[in-house]
Amino acid sequence: MISNKNQMLEKNLNLSSRNYQIDFLKLIFSICVVIYHSSFLIKEGTKFQIPTALGWIAVHFFFIVSGFFMTKSIIAKKYDPKNAGKMAYDYVIKKFKRIALPYCVATILFLFTYIYINYEKVNIFDSIINALPELFAISMSGITLEYNFPVWYISAMLLVMLPLGYLLIKNKDFFLYCFAPLMALFLYGYMYQQENKFLFYKGGAGLCLNGIIRAGCGLCFGVITWLLYEELQKKEMISYQKKIVTGIEGGITILFFYGILFHKSSIATLFSLLLLLPIMIAIIFSEKSYFARFFQYKWMKKMDSISFSIYLNHAVARRIVSEYWKEIPYWSGMAVFVFFILVFCMIHFLLVKWVLFLWNRKRKKF
């Protein structure tokens, strides 16, 4: 009887190396971005208030996770330092290729919706050509022509990963223990010193945009997260030690989400809370906490694709609602907003599947 139960459990458990607890957090933070971008529905009499910098904090989380994966992947592949530039370039190109299809489909979907809504006001040729910087994911180089504005995060991430990847491959010891930790803290401090501490990604910061500063800070904090993760991985923990780690993870999670969602935190408090994120994420990746047991089921692998789809497609839903339903009460508008997010996520899913079907058919033919 016990053996049968164990077999059933084995079928449901995740036996891959993917961390579904991180996927769950991605979904939570994608929802946070949606809530933050519902601000256009807030009116003078609206009682609901969107927590301060909710979207900014969510994107910072995404940068940290991306920085962690960058570090882990490059170190695992043991690239040749003599070809650091080419290896870093290849890494960034491969990373973009993995997301290029859903990314481009979401951008084109937004573009066509934009042209349809503004048909009498826009030049169709110009609108299509102006989408090229975004389709090539280079808009954060300073060419701030964009339609699907949340994907600035992807452009900034890829651009900053190129020099960071080069430094990691060229001199791993210097990058991991000197450059990345200092750069994370210096950029973190730089942001706090600015008048608008939660830097608007399109704002200028001299040679580069604020989005590049934010990407550099978050990705380097991702490197710190990897260092913490490595220390945890080295330790063989017995029961009481795992209970301590579980308590630390639970305590940090409660403090962090209470501070950003429920407490009217000052900017200083929010910035201080950001320092807890690398610790929380490192513990989650290490799976040394008992909380990891709740995130070990195969069905949870869907959360990653769902969160990515929400992130890619909520802006087009926002565009439609802001055009036709902007004046309705907040909660009614939010219901319409969520409805259109679901609709466009489904359209996006079908379009991606259709393109893959056509591509595979052509490939078999030739």
Coordinates of N, CA and C in Angstrom, one line a residue, residues 17-23 26 61-77 79 91 95 98 153 157 161 165 168 218-227 229 281 284-285 304:
S17 N 15.2 19.4 -13.1 CA 15.9 20.4 -12.3 C 15.2 21.7 -12.2
R18 N 14.1 21.9 -12.8 CA 13.4 23.2 -12.9 C 12.8 23.5 -11.5
N19 N 12.9 24.8 -11.1 CA 12.4 25.2 -9.8 C 11.0 25.8 -10.0
Y20 N 10.0 25.1 -9.6 CA 8.6 25.6 -9.8 C 8.2 26.6 -8.8
Q21 N 9.0 26.7 -7.7 CA 8.7 27.8 -6.7 C 9.0 29.1 -7.3
I22 N 10.1 29.2 -8.1 CA 10.5 30.4 -8.8 C 9.4 30.7 -9.8
D23 N 9.0 29.7 -10.5 CA 7.9 29.9 -11.5 C 6.6 30.5 -10.9
K26 N 7.3 34.1 -10.3 CA 7.2 34.8 -11.6 C 5.7 35.1 -11.9
F61 N 12.8 42.0 -9.5 CA 12.8 40.5 -9.3 C 13.2 39.8 -10.5
F62 N 12.5 40.1 -11.7 CA 12.8 39.4 -12.9 C 14.3 39.6 -13.3
F63 N 14.9 40.8 -13.1 CA 16.3 41.0 -13.4 C 17.2 40.1 -12.5
I64 N 16.8 40.0 -11.3 CA 17.7 39.2 -10.3 C 17.6 37.7 -10.8
V65 N 16.5 37.2 -11.1 CA 16.4 35.8 -11.5 C 17.1 35.6 -12.8
S66 N 17.0 36.6 -13.8 CA 17.8 36.5 -15.0 C 19.3 36.5 -14.8
G67 N 19.7 37.3 -13.8 CA 21.2 37.4 -13.5 C 21.6 36.1 -12.9
F68 N 20.8 35.5 -12.1 CA 21.1 34.2 -11.5 C 21.3 33.1 -12.6
F69 N 20.3 33.0 -13.5 CA 20.4 32.0 -14.5 C 21.6 32.3 -15.5
M70 N 21.9 33.5 -15.8 CA 23.1 33.9 -16.6 C 24.3 33.3 -15.9
T71 N 24.5 33.6 -14.7 CA 25.7 33.2 -14.0 C 25.8 31.7 -13.9
K72 N 24.7 31.0 -13.5 CA 24.7 29.6 -13.4 C 25.0 28.9 -14.8
S73 N 24.4 29.4 -15.8 CA 24.5 28.8 -17.2 C 26.0 29.0 -17.7
I74 N 26.5 30.2 -17.6 CA 27.8 30.4 -18.2 C 28.9 29.6 -17.4
I75 N 28.8 29.6 -16.1 CA 29.8 28.8 -15.3 C 29.7 27.3 -15.6
A76 N 28.5 26.8 -15.7 CA 28.3 25.4 -16.0 C 28.9 25.0 -17.4
K77 N 28.9 25.9 -18.4 CA 29.3 25.6 -19.7 C 30.9 25.7 -19.8
Y79 N 33.1 28.2 -20.6 CA 33.6 28.8 -21.8 C 35.1 29.1 -21.8
Y91 N 26.0 33.4 -26.3 CA 25.1 33.2 -25.2 C 23.9 34.1 -25.3
K95 N 20.0 33.0 -26.1 CA 19.0 33.4 -25.1 C 17.8 34.1 -25.8
R98 N 15.5 31.7 -27.8 CA 14.6 30.8 -27.1 C 13.3 31.5 -26.8
Y153 N 12.1 45.4 -20.7 CA 12.9 44.6 -19.7 C 13.7 43.6 -20.5
M157 N 17.8 43.6 -20.6 CA 18.4 42.4 -20.1 C 19.4 41.9 -21.1
M161 N 23.5 41.9 -20.6 CA 24.1 40.6 -20.4 C 25.4 40.4 -21.3
G165 N 28.4 39.1 -19.4 CA 28.8 37.7 -19.8 C 30.2 37.7 -20.2
L168 N 32.3 37.8 -17.1 CA 32.3 36.5 -16.4 C 33.1 35.4 -17.0
G218 N 20.0 44.9 -11.3 CA 19.2 43.7 -11.0 C 20.0 42.5 -11.4
L219 N 20.7 42.5 -12.6 CA 21.5 41.3 -13.0 C 22.7 41.1 -12.1
C220 N 23.3 42.1 -11.6 CA 24.4 42.0 -10.7 C 24.0 41.5 -9.3
F221 N 22.8 41.9 -8.9 CA 22.2 41.3 -7.7 C 21.9 39.8 -7.9
G222 N 21.6 39.4 -9.2 CA 21.4 38.0 -9.5 C 22.7 37.2 -9.3
V223 N 23.8 37.9 -9.6 CA 25.1 37.2 -9.4 C 25.3 37.0 -7.9
I224 N 25.0 38.0 -7.0 CA 25.1 37.8 -5.6 C 24.2 36.7 -5.1
T225 N 23.0 36.6 -5.7 CA 22.1 35.5 -5.4 C 22.7 34.2 -5.7
W226 N 23.4 34.1 -6.8 CA 24.1 32.8 -7.2 C 25.2 32.5 -6.2
L227 N 25.9 33.5 -5.7 CA 27.0 33.2 -4.7 C 26.4 32.7 -3.4
Y229 N 23.5 31.1 -3.2 CA 23.0 29.8 -3.5 C 24.1 28.7 -3.5
I281 N 15.5 34.5 -2.8 CA 15.6 33.8 -4.0 C 16.7 32.7 -4.0
I284 N 15.3 29.7 -2.2 CA 14.3 29.0 -3.0 C 15.1 28.1 -4.0
F285 N 16.1 28.7 -4.7 CA 16.8 27.9 -5.7 C 17.6 26.7 -5.0
D304 N 5.2 28.9 -15.6 CA 6.2 29.8 -16.3 C 5.7 30.3 -17.6

